[in-house]
Coordinates of C-alpha atoms and ligand atoms in Angstrom, one line a residue:
M1 CA 19.8 -11.7 -14.4
A2 CA 21.0 -10.9 -11.1
A3 CA 18.0 -9.8 -8.5
E4 CA 19.1 -6.1 -7.9
E5 CA 20.1 -5.5 -11.6
Q6 CA 16.1 -6.7 -12.3
E7 CA 14.5 -4.7 -10.1
R8 CA 17.0 -1.7 -11.0
I9 CA 14.7 1.2 -11.7
P10 CA 13.8 1.8 -15.5
R11 CA 14.8 4.7 -17.4
N12 CA 12.2 7.8 -16.7
F13 CA 12.5 11.3 -16.7
I14 CA 14.2 10.9 -13.5
T15 CA 17.0 8.8 -14.2
D16 CA 17.6 11.0 -17.3
I17 CA 18.1 14.5 -15.0
I18 CA 20.2 12.8 -12.4
D19 CA 22.5 11.7 -15.8
A20 CA 22.5 14.8 -16.8
D21 CA 23.6 16.2 -13.0
L22 CA 26.1 13.4 -12.5
N23 CA 27.5 14.0 -16.2
S24 CA 27.7 18.0 -15.3
G25 CA 28.8 18.1 -12.3
R26 CA 25.9 19.5 -10.9
T27 CA 26.3 17.0 -8.0
S28 CA 28.5 14.0 -7.4
H29 CA 26.2 11.5 -6.0
V30 CA 22.8 11.1 -5.4
A31 CA 21.0 11.5 -2.1
T32 CA 16.9 11.2 -1.9
R33 CA 14.3 10.8 1.1
F34 CA 10.6 9.8 1.8
P35 CA 9.4 12.4 3.7
P36 CA 6.1 11.0 5.4
E37 CA 3.7 13.0 7.3
P38 CA 3.0 10.6 10.3
N39 CA -0.4 10.7 10.2
G40 CA -1.3 7.7 8.8
Y41 CA -0.3 4.6 7.6
L42 CA 1.4 4.1 4.0
H43 CA -0.6 3.0 1.0
I44 CA 0.0 1.9 -2.4
G45 CA 0.8 5.6 -3.5
H46 CA 3.7 6.0 -0.7
A47 CA 4.8 2.8 -2.3
K48 CA 5.7 4.1 -5.4
S49 CA 7.8 7.2 -3.9
I50 CA 9.1 4.8 -1.8
C51 CA 10.6 2.3 -5.0
L52 CA 11.6 5.2 -6.9
N53 CA 13.6 6.9 -3.8
F54 CA 14.8 4.4 -2.4
G55 CA 15.5 2.6 -5.8
L56 CA 17.9 5.6 -7.1
A57 CA 19.7 5.6 -4.3
R58 CA 20.7 1.9 -4.5
D59 CA 21.0 2.1 -8.4
Y60 CA 23.4 4.8 -8.1
G61 CA 25.3 4.3 -5.1
G62 CA 23.3 7.3 -3.1
T63 CA 21.4 7.3 0.4
C64 CA 18.0 8.1 0.7
N65 CA 16.6 9.3 4.3
L66 CA 14.0 8.5 6.0
R67 CA 12.6 12.2 7.3
F68 CA 9.2 12.6 9.3
D69 CA 7.5 15.5 8.1
D70 CA 6.4 16.1 12.0
T71 CA 5.8 19.9 10.9
N72 CA 2.1 19.9 12.1
P73 CA 2.3 19.4 16.0
V74 CA -1.2 18.1 16.7
K75 CA -1.7 14.7 14.5
E76 CA 1.5 13.4 15.2
D77 CA 1.3 9.4 16.6
M78 CA 3.7 7.0 17.5
E79 CA 1.5 3.7 15.6
Y80 CA 2.1 6.0 13.0
I81 CA 5.4 6.2 12.9
K82 CA 6.3 2.6 14.1
S83 CA 4.0 1.3 11.0
I84 CA 5.5 3.4 8.8
E85 CA 9.4 2.3 9.7
R86 CA 8.0 -1.4 9.4
D87 CA 6.7 -0.7 6.0
V88 CA 9.3 0.6 4.8
R89 CA 11.7 -2.1 6.3
W90 CA 9.2 -4.9 4.7
L91 CA 9.2 -3.5 1.7
G92 CA 12.7 -4.2 1.6
F93 CA 14.2 -0.3 1.7
Q94 CA 17.0 0.6 4.3
W95 CA 17.4 4.5 5.3
Q96 CA 20.7 6.3 6.1
E97 CA 20.3 6.5 9.8
P98 CA 19.6 7.9 11.5
I99 CA 15.6 8.8 11.2
R100 CA 15.3 12.2 10.8
H101 CA 12.4 14.5 11.3
S102 CA 11.5 18.4 10.1
S103 CA 11.3 18.9 14.2
D104 CA 15.1 18.2 14.4
Y105 CA 15.9 21.4 12.4
F106 CA 13.5 24.1 14.2
D107 CA 16.0 25.9 16.0
K108 CA 17.6 26.4 12.2
L109 CA 14.2 27.0 10.9
Y110 CA 14.0 29.8 13.1
G111 CA 17.6 31.0 12.0
Y112 CA 16.4 31.5 8.3
A113 CA 13.6 33.0 9.5
L114 CA 15.7 35.4 11.2
E115 CA 17.5 36.2 8.1
L116 CA 14.9 36.7 5.6
I117 CA 13.4 39.2 8.0
D118 CA 16.6 40.6 8.1
Q119 CA 16.8 41.2 4.8
G120 CA 13.2 42.8 4.7
L121 CA 12.0 39.6 3.0
A122 CA 9.9 38.3 6.1
Y123 CA 7.6 40.1 7.8
V124 CA 4.8 40.0 10.9
D125 CA 1.3 40.3 9.8
E126 CA -1.5 40.8 12.0
L127 CA -4.2 40.1 9.2
S128 CA -6.8 37.4 10.8
P129 CA -6.2 34.0 9.0
D130 CA -9.7 35.3 7.5
E131 CA -8.8 38.8 6.0
I132 CA -5.1 36.8 4.7
R133 CA -7.2 34.9 2.6
Q134 CA -9.3 38.0 1.5
Y135 CA -6.2 39.9 0.4
R136 CA -4.7 37.2 -1.4
G137 CA -6.7 37.5 -4.4
T138 CA -7.7 34.7 -6.7
L139 CA -7.1 33.1 -9.8
K140 CA -8.1 35.7 -11.8
E141 CA -7.4 38.8 -9.8
P142 CA -4.2 39.8 -8.0
G143 CA -3.9 40.0 -4.0
R144 CA -3.6 43.2 -2.4
N145 CA -0.8 44.0 0.1
S146 CA -1.0 43.8 3.8
P147 CA -1.2 47.1 6.0
Y148 CA 1.4 45.2 7.6
R149 CA 3.8 44.7 4.9
D150 CA 6.3 47.6 5.1
R151 CA 6.9 47.2 8.8
P152 CA 11.0 48.0 9.5
V153 CA 13.4 45.5 10.2
E154 CA 13.8 46.1 13.6
E155 CA 9.9 46.0 14.5
N156 CA 9.7 42.6 12.4
R157 CA 12.4 41.3 14.5
A158 CA 10.7 42.4 17.9
L159 CA 7.2 41.0 16.9
F160 CA 8.5 37.1 15.7
E161 CA 10.3 36.9 19.2
K162 CA 6.9 38.0 20.6
M163 CA 5.3 35.6 18.5
R164 CA 7.6 32.7 20.2
A165 CA 7.5 34.5 23.7
G166 CA 3.7 33.1 23.0
G167 CA 2.9 36.7 23.2
F168 CA 0.5 36.3 20.4
A169 CA -3.0 33.9 20.4
E170 CA -3.1 31.6 17.3
G171 CA -4.0 33.5 14.4
A172 CA -3.2 36.9 15.8
A173 CA -0.2 36.9 13.8
C174 CA 2.1 35.2 11.5
L175 CA 5.4 35.7 9.5
R176 CA 5.2 35.9 6.1
A177 CA 7.7 35.7 3.3
K178 CA 7.9 38.9 1.3
I179 CA 7.9 38.0 -2.3
D180 CA 4.6 39.2 -4.7
M181 CA 0.9 39.9 -4.0
A182 CA 0.6 39.9 -8.0
S183 CA 2.4 36.8 -8.6
P184 CA 0.6 34.8 -10.8
F185 CA 1.5 31.9 -8.8
I186 CA -1.0 32.0 -5.2
C187 CA 1.6 30.2 -3.8
M188 CA 4.3 32.9 -3.9
R189 CA 1.8 35.7 -2.7
D190 CA 3.2 36.2 0.5
P191 CA 3.4 32.6 1.5
V192 CA 2.4 32.2 5.6
I193 CA 5.5 30.1 7.0
Y194 CA 5.0 30.4 10.6
R195 CA 2.3 30.6 12.6
V196 CA 1.5 30.4 16.6
R197 CA 0.1 27.5 17.1
F198 CA 0.2 26.0 21.0
A199 CA -0.2 22.2 20.8
H200 CA 2.7 20.0 22.6
H201 CA 4.8 18.6 19.9
A202 CA 5.8 14.7 20.1
M203 CA 9.1 15.6 19.7
T204 CA 9.8 19.2 21.0
G205 CA 7.6 19.1 23.6
D206 CA 6.8 22.5 25.2
K207 CA 9.4 24.0 23.7
W208 CA 7.9 26.1 20.9
C209 CA 4.2 27.9 20.4
I210 CA 4.8 28.8 16.5
Y211 CA 5.8 25.9 13.8
P212 CA 7.5 26.6 10.3
M213 CA 4.7 26.1 7.5
Y214 CA 5.3 22.7 5.0
D215 CA 6.8 24.9 2.6
F216 CA 9.3 26.5 3.9
T217 CA 10.2 23.7 6.2
H218 CA 10.6 21.3 3.4
C219 CA 13.6 23.0 1.3
I220 CA 15.4 23.3 4.2
S221 CA 15.1 20.3 5.5
D222 CA 16.2 18.5 2.7
A223 CA 19.1 21.5 1.9
I224 CA 20.5 20.4 5.7
E225 CA 20.3 16.8 4.6
G226 CA 21.9 17.4 1.5
I227 CA 19.9 15.9 -0.4
T228 CA 20.7 16.3 -4.3
H229 CA 17.0 15.0 -6.2
S230 CA 13.9 15.9 -3.9
I231 CA 10.9 14.2 -5.5
C232 CA 7.3 14.9 -4.7
T233 CA 3.7 14.5 -6.3
L234 CA 2.4 16.5 -9.3
E235 CA 0.4 19.0 -7.0
F236 CA 3.2 20.7 -5.6
Q237 CA 4.7 22.0 -9.5
D238 CA 3.9 25.6 -8.4
N239 CA 5.8 25.3 -5.0
R240 CA 8.8 24.6 -6.8
R241 CA 9.3 28.4 -7.2
L242 CA 8.6 29.1 -3.7
Y243 CA 11.1 26.2 -2.6
D244 CA 13.4 27.5 -4.9
W245 CA 12.9 31.5 -3.4
V246 CA 13.1 30.4 -0.3
L247 CA 16.8 28.2 -0.8
D248 CA 17.6 31.5 -2.9
H249 CA 17.4 33.6 0.0
I250 CA 19.2 32.1 3.1
S251 CA 22.6 31.4 3.8
I252 CA 22.7 27.7 3.6
K253 CA 25.3 26.3 0.6
S254 CA 23.8 23.3 -0.3
R255 CA 21.4 23.3 -2.9
P256 CA 18.7 20.3 -3.5
H257 CA 16.5 20.5 -6.4
Q258 CA 12.5 19.8 -6.9
Y259 CA 11.0 17.5 -9.1
E260 CA 7.5 16.0 -9.5
M261 CA 6.3 13.0 -11.0
S262 CA 2.2 12.2 -10.8
R263 CA 0.7 10.7 -7.8
L264 CA -0.1 6.8 -8.4
N265 CA -3.6 6.3 -8.6
L266 CA -5.1 3.2 -7.9
E267 CA -8.8 1.8 -9.5
Y268 CA -11.1 0.7 -6.4
S269 CA -8.2 2.5 -3.8
L270 CA -8.6 5.6 -1.5
T271 CA -4.8 6.6 -1.8
S272 CA -5.7 9.1 0.9
K273 CA -4.8 8.8 4.3
R274 CA -7.5 11.5 5.3
K275 CA -10.1 9.1 3.5
L276 CA -8.7 6.2 5.0
N277 CA -8.6 7.3 8.0
L278 CA -12.1 8.0 8.2
L279 CA -12.7 4.1 6.8
V280 CA -10.9 2.7 10.4
E281 CA -12.4 5.9 12.5
K282 CA -16.0 4.7 11.4
G283 CA -15.3 0.7 11.7
I284 CA -16.2 0.1 7.6
V285 CA -12.8 -1.9 7.7
D286 CA -11.2 -3.8 10.3
G287 CA -8.0 -1.6 11.1
W288 CA -5.3 0.4 8.9
D289 CA -4.0 -3.0 7.9
D290 CA -7.5 -4.4 6.9
P291 CA -7.0 -6.4 3.5
R292 CA -9.4 -4.9 1.8
L293 CA -6.9 -1.8 1.5
T294 CA -4.2 -1.0 -0.2
T295 CA -2.3 0.1 2.8
I296 CA 0.7 -1.3 2.6
S297 CA -0.5 -3.1 6.4
G298 CA -3.3 -4.1 4.1
L299 CA -1.4 -5.5 1.4
R300 CA 0.8 -7.6 3.5
R301 CA -1.8 -9.5 5.5
R302 CA -3.7 -10.1 2.8
G303 CA -0.9 -12.2 0.9
Y304 CA 1.2 -9.6 -1.2
T305 CA 4.9 -9.6 -1.0
P306 CA 7.3 -6.9 -0.8
A307 CA 8.9 -8.3 -4.1
S308 CA 5.4 -8.3 -5.6
I309 CA 4.8 -4.8 -4.7
R310 CA 8.1 -3.7 -5.8
E311 CA 7.7 -5.0 -9.4
F312 CA 4.0 -3.4 -9.6
C313 CA 6.1 0.0 -8.7
R314 CA 8.5 -1.1 -11.3
R315 CA 6.4 -1.4 -13.8
I316 CA 3.8 1.2 -13.8
G317 CA 7.2 4.1 -14.1
V318 CA 8.0 7.3 -13.2
T319 CA 6.0 10.3 -15.5
K320 CA 4.4 13.6 -15.2
Q321 CA 1.1 12.1 -16.6
E322 CA -2.3 11.2 -14.3
N323 CA -3.4 8.3 -15.0
T324 CA -4.9 5.3 -13.2
V325 CA -3.7 2.4 -12.7
E326 CA -6.1 -0.6 -13.2
M327 CA -6.6 -2.9 -10.4
S328 CA -5.6 -5.9 -12.6
A329 CA -1.9 -4.4 -12.6
L330 CA -1.3 -4.6 -9.0
E331 CA -3.1 -8.2 -9.0
S332 CA -0.9 -9.7 -11.6
C333 CA 2.4 -8.9 -10.1
V334 CA 1.5 -10.6 -6.8
R335 CA -0.2 -13.8 -8.5
E336 CA 3.2 -14.2 -10.9
D337 CA 5.4 -13.7 -8.1
L338 CA 2.7 -16.6 -6.0
N339 CA 3.1 -18.8 -9.1
A340 CA 6.6 -19.2 -9.0
H341 CA 7.2 -19.7 -5.0
A342 CA 3.9 -20.6 -3.5
P343 CA 3.6 -24.0 -2.3
R344 CA 0.7 -26.0 -3.3
A345 CA -2.1 -27.0 -1.0
M346 CA -5.9 -28.7 -1.1
A347 CA -8.4 -26.5 0.4
V348 CA -12.1 -27.3 -0.4
L349 CA -14.2 -23.8 -0.6
H350 CA -17.7 -24.8 -0.8
P351 CA -17.5 -28.6 0.5
L352 CA -19.6 -31.0 -0.9
K353 CA -19.2 -35.0 0.5
V354 CA -18.5 -37.9 -1.4
V355 CA -18.5 -41.6 0.0
I356 CA -16.6 -43.7 -2.2
E357 CA -18.1 -47.2 -1.8
N358 CA -16.3 -49.5 -2.4
F359 CA -12.9 -47.8 -0.4
G360 CA -10.7 -50.7 1.3
V361 CA -11.4 -53.4 -1.4
E362 CA -8.4 -54.9 -3.4
G363 CA -6.7 -51.9 -5.2
V364 CA -8.4 -49.4 -3.1
T365 CA -6.5 -49.5 0.1
E366 CA -4.3 -46.7 -0.1
T367 CA -4.4 -44.2 2.3
A368 CA -1.5 -41.4 2.0
F369 CA 0.4 -40.3 -0.7
E370 CA 3.7 -38.4 -1.2
V371 CA 3.3 -35.1 -3.2
P372 CA 5.4 -32.4 -4.4
N373 CA 4.8 -29.5 -2.1
L374 CA 5.5 -27.4 -5.3
P375 CA 5.7 -28.9 -8.7
D376 CA 9.3 -28.8 -10.7
H377 CA 10.7 -27.5 -7.5
P378 CA 11.7 -30.7 -5.5
E379 CA 14.2 -28.2 -3.2
M380 CA 10.3 -27.2 -1.6
G381 CA 10.1 -30.6 -0.2
T382 CA 7.0 -32.9 -0.1
R383 CA 4.1 -33.6 2.2
T384 CA 1.8 -36.5 2.7
I385 CA -2.0 -36.3 1.0
T386 CA -4.4 -38.4 2.8
I387 CA -7.4 -40.0 1.6
S388 CA -10.4 -42.3 3.0
K389 CA -14.3 -43.5 2.3
E390 CA -15.0 -40.0 3.4
I391 CA -13.5 -37.1 1.4
Y392 CA -15.4 -33.4 0.5
I393 CA -15.0 -31.9 -3.0
D394 CA -16.2 -28.5 -3.7
E395 CA -19.9 -28.0 -4.5
A396 CA -19.3 -26.8 -8.4
D397 CA -17.4 -30.0 -8.8
F398 CA -20.3 -32.0 -8.8
R399 CA -23.1 -31.9 -11.3
E400 CA -25.8 -34.9 -11.6
E401 CA -26.5 -33.7 -15.6
A402 CA -23.8 -31.8 -18.1
N403 CA -22.6 -31.2 -21.3
K404 CA -19.4 -32.6 -22.1
Q405 CA -17.5 -29.4 -21.5
Y406 CA -18.2 -30.0 -17.9
K407 CA -15.0 -32.0 -17.3
R408 CA -15.6 -32.4 -13.4
L409 CA -17.7 -35.5 -11.7
K410 CA -20.9 -36.2 -12.6
L411 CA -22.8 -39.0 -12.4
G412 CA -21.8 -42.3 -14.6
S413 CA -18.3 -40.6 -15.2
E414 CA -15.0 -40.7 -13.8
V415 CA -12.9 -37.9 -12.9
R416 CA -8.9 -38.0 -11.2
L417 CA -8.8 -36.8 -7.8
R418 CA -6.1 -34.7 -7.6
H419 CA -2.8 -36.8 -6.6
G420 CA -5.2 -39.9 -6.1
Y421 CA -7.5 -42.0 -7.5
I422 CA -10.0 -42.1 -10.3
I423 CA -13.3 -42.3 -8.7
K424 CA -17.1 -42.5 -10.8
A425 CA -20.2 -40.7 -9.4
L426 CA -23.2 -43.8 -8.9
S427 CA -25.8 -41.3 -7.3
C428 CA -26.3 -38.2 -4.7
D429 CA -29.0 -38.0 -2.0
K430 CA -30.7 -34.5 -1.4
D431 CA -31.7 -32.6 1.0
E432 CA -36.0 -31.0 0.9
N433 CA -35.3 -28.1 -0.9
G434 CA -33.3 -30.6 -3.6
K435 CA -29.6 -29.6 -2.9
V436 CA -27.4 -32.1 -3.5
I437 CA -25.4 -32.8 0.5
L438 CA -24.2 -35.9 -0.4
V439 CA -22.5 -37.8 -3.6
H440 CA -21.9 -41.9 -3.6
A441 CA -18.5 -42.9 -6.0
E442 CA -16.7 -45.5 -6.5
A443 CA -13.1 -45.3 -7.2
V444 CA -11.2 -47.6 -9.9
P445 CA -8.9 -49.6 -8.5
H446 CA -5.1 -49.6 -8.8
S447 CA -5.7 -46.1 -9.8
A448 CA -4.1 -44.2 -7.6
G449 CA -1.7 -41.5 -9.0
A450 CA -1.5 -44.1 -12.0
N451 CA -2.9 -45.2 -15.1
V452 CA -5.9 -47.8 -15.8
E453 CA -6.9 -49.4 -19.3
G454 CA -10.0 -48.5 -20.1
H455 CA -10.4 -45.1 -17.7
K456 CA -9.3 -41.9 -19.3
P457 CA -11.4 -39.7 -17.2
K458 CA -11.2 -35.9 -19.3
G459 CA -10.8 -33.9 -15.7
V460 CA -9.0 -33.6 -12.2
I461 CA -10.8 -32.4 -9.3
H462 CA -9.4 -31.3 -5.8
F463 CA -10.4 -32.8 -2.7
V464 CA -9.9 -32.8 1.4
N465 CA -10.0 -36.0 3.7
A466 CA -13.0 -36.2 5.8
A467 CA -11.0 -38.1 8.7
D468 CA -8.3 -35.6 9.0
C469 CA -8.9 -32.0 6.8
V470 CA -9.2 -29.2 9.1
S471 CA -12.2 -26.8 9.0
V472 CA -11.2 -23.1 8.5
P473 CA -12.8 -19.9 7.6
V474 CA -11.3 -18.3 4.5
N475 CA -12.3 -14.4 3.8
M476 CA -12.9 -14.1 0.7
F477 CA -13.1 -10.2 -0.8
A478 CA -14.2 -8.5 -3.2
P479 CA -13.4 -4.5 -4.4
L480 CA -14.0 -2.4 -1.0
F481 CA -16.0 0.2 -3.8
T482 CA -18.9 -0.4 -5.7
D483 CA -16.9 2.8 -7.6
P484 CA -13.5 2.4 -9.5
N485 CA -12.5 6.0 -8.9
P486 CA -14.2 6.2 -5.1
G487 CA -11.5 8.9 -4.3
A488 CA -13.6 11.1 -7.3
A489 CA -16.6 10.2 -5.5
E490 CA -18.8 12.9 -3.8
D491 CA -19.1 10.8 -1.1
F492 CA -16.6 8.5 -0.9
L493 CA -18.6 6.3 2.1
S494 CA -21.5 6.4 -0.5
V495 CA -20.0 4.2 -3.1
V496 CA -18.2 1.3 0.0
N497 CA -19.1 -1.7 -1.1
Q498 CA -21.2 -3.8 0.9
N499 CA -20.0 -7.2 0.0
S500 CA -16.8 -6.6 0.0
K501 CA -16.0 -10.0 2.5
E502 CA -17.2 -13.3 2.4
V503 CA -16.6 -15.5 4.7
L504 CA -16.8 -19.4 3.8
M505 CA -16.2 -22.8 6.2
A506 CA -13.7 -24.5 4.2
K507 CA -12.6 -28.0 4.4
V508 CA -8.4 -27.5 4.0
E509 CA -5.6 -30.3 4.0
K510 CA -3.7 -31.0 7.2
S511 CA -0.9 -30.0 6.8
L512 CA -2.6 -26.5 6.8
A513 CA -3.0 -26.4 10.0
D514 CA 0.2 -25.0 10.5
A515 CA -0.1 -22.6 7.9
K516 CA 1.5 -19.3 9.5
P517 CA 0.5 -15.7 8.0
G518 CA 3.8 -14.3 5.6
Q519 CA 3.8 -17.9 4.1
A520 CA 1.1 -17.9 0.8
Y521 CA -0.5 -21.0 -0.3
Q522 CA -1.8 -21.7 -3.7
F523 CA -5.1 -23.6 -3.0
E524 CA -5.1 -25.4 -6.0
R525 CA -7.3 -24.3 -8.9
E526 CA -9.1 -21.3 -6.7
G527 CA -6.3 -18.8 -5.7
Y528 CA -3.3 -17.9 -3.4
F529 CA -4.5 -17.4 0.4
C530 CA -2.7 -17.0 3.4
A531 CA -3.0 -17.0 7.0
D532 CA -4.6 -14.2 8.3
S533 CA -2.1 -12.3 11.4
K534 CA -4.8 -10.8 12.8
A535 CA -6.6 -13.9 14.0
F536 CA -3.2 -15.6 14.2
E537 CA -2.1 -13.7 16.9
Q538 CA -5.4 -14.5 18.7
G539 CA -4.1 -17.8 18.3
K540 CA -7.1 -18.7 15.3
L541 CA -6.7 -20.4 12.2
E542 CA -8.5 -17.7 9.1
F543 CA -6.9 -18.1 5.8
N544 CA -7.6 -14.7 3.3
L545 CA -7.9 -14.9 0.1
T546 CA -4.9 -12.7 -1.8
V547 CA -5.6 -13.1 -5.7
A548 CA -7.6 -15.7 -7.5
L549 CA -5.6 -17.8 -9.9
R550 CA -6.7 -16.0 -13.0
E551 CA -8.0 -12.6 -13.6
N552 CA -12.3 -12.5 -13.9
K553 CA -12.3 -15.7 -11.7
K554 CA -13.9 -15.2 -9.5
A555 CA -12.5 -17.7 -6.8
G556 CA -14.7 -20.1 -5.8
A557 CA -16.8 -19.8 -8.4
Ligands
ATP601 P1 -2.4 11.4 2.1 O1 -2.7 12.0 1.3 O2 -2.3 10.1 2.0 O3 -1.7 12.0 3.2 P2 0.6 12.6 1.5 O4 0.9 12.9 -0.4 O5 0.5 13.9 2.2 O6 -0.2 11.5 0.7 P3 2.9 12.5 2.9 O7 2.6 11.5 4.2 O8 2.9 14.1 2.6 O9 1.3 11.9 1.9 O10 3.8 11.7 1.1 C1 4.9 10.5 1.6 C2 5.4 11.4 0.2 O11 4.5 9.9 -0.7 C3 5.4 12.6 -0.1 O12 6.9 12.9 -1.1 C4 4.1 12.2 -1.4 O13 4.8 12.9 -2.8 C5 4.3 10.5 -1.6 N1 3.0 10.0 -2.0 C6 1.8 9.8 -1.1 N2 1.0 9.8 -2.3 C7 1.7 9.0 -3.7 C8 0.7 9.1 -4.7 N3 -0.5 8.3 -4.4 N4 1.9 8.5 -5.4 C9 2.9 9.1 -5.6 N5 3.8 9.1 -4.4 C10 2.4 9.5 -3.1
MG602 MG1 0.6 15.0 3.8

């Protein structure tokens, strides 16, 4: 199957709608958009929306716009804008040029607001924000009309122009759509569509002191861009009525439609930029790209591949059912991808020194082995593994005594060193606490990568050569929260796992000294790891655990 075919979005209720729209002629093409607010970095929830919107455009030969929803002037930040562009591209998608901004349409939006005023469908309200709230009513009780609701058109026009000219203080006046204060949908009770804000805007500078609200801006931006299918999450279901109302009452021809799907909720992770921001600000994590975060940049630094994230989004599907996806679903996607592509390497996470006492005698003189980078993949090349009299193995791979189930090294029995000799443990040295600190062993002559009569080791363990291995910190990660649903906790900061990161001083094979971020490795018998990008920028080598080899196996255990 071609890669493109394999990645095709599986049928879902939105593709059904699109197919029906194409058949009925409601539209002849598909135009979608991804509209992030640049107030933080993108997270795995956004990946779902990106894969869907860009994926639909790809599958149907249409277009997808990247539009920064920058209606709120105080929150924007160039760092966020750049990170969002980078993350979308890294995920493997390209927007239709140019990048759009809601603020590109401020002039047009102002014009459409005037259209509503001229039709008697919008009015300048001088109730205070508090009073507006009180007048709005509740789910059980209808709202009340503002005393300013029935102003004549000319007065509204003059007052709105006064708002624009800076004649009102913030909160002293706003423009409201005149819809229905008794609507069962609170968003239809004369929603505010413009408010006064004396704030500098990243794109429009000080040109405006009134800013349009999201609900008014979004539908019109979609229409201006000729979006056919505007996909958002379920919490905007009620707002669809306002979306349609605005477009029904202005002169724009193009007619987009809004469709809602359920949000992605992922266990042990936050999918709210506001909450993520708090973790960053409080220094609980090492920036937005902390490998423990399920931000796109955190996942990248952790060693996730774009293909694995796209595959995850394909598997979770698109529905209207709210649910929470298990972390293992995301992990198995990266595990499968890396299993197929990541070169193998040897790294000892909890080093224990072994002295091969007979090293150098006849049959135990080989010091280097040429081994494949990825078994069964000759195109991935080979590398040289070295060995000498002293090696390191993992502490967990040696026991003085053990039952038959233990297939690693124990006193008096044999094990094979991966790619190397069969060795037998003779004795061990301990420190004053009884902890084993050195193992004395001997190698079976002529056993390097070969079978020898009478020797049948039950297991294979990995090792590194003490003479040329590299000591590096390896960052092991556990979930960042103790609660699988931190977003629902009353105070999510109280469920932060204090032991989510452990740094091991590991010994890794020489070839890993050249590891670069973006290249994943399988540390044999441990898991998948990659060089940390932040350390790399500082000229240091550190590895991050991407994911353990098997579910429930704590890497290194
Ligand atoms: P946040 O609370 O993190 O700020 P948001 O929805 O306000 O989330 P936006 O930047 O406005 O973030 O979102 C851009 C797009 O991504 C929107 O279309 C939104 O519906 C979608 N999106 C955001 N979070 C999720 C999620 N968890 N699952 C699916 N789509 C999401
Ligand atoms: Mg938002």
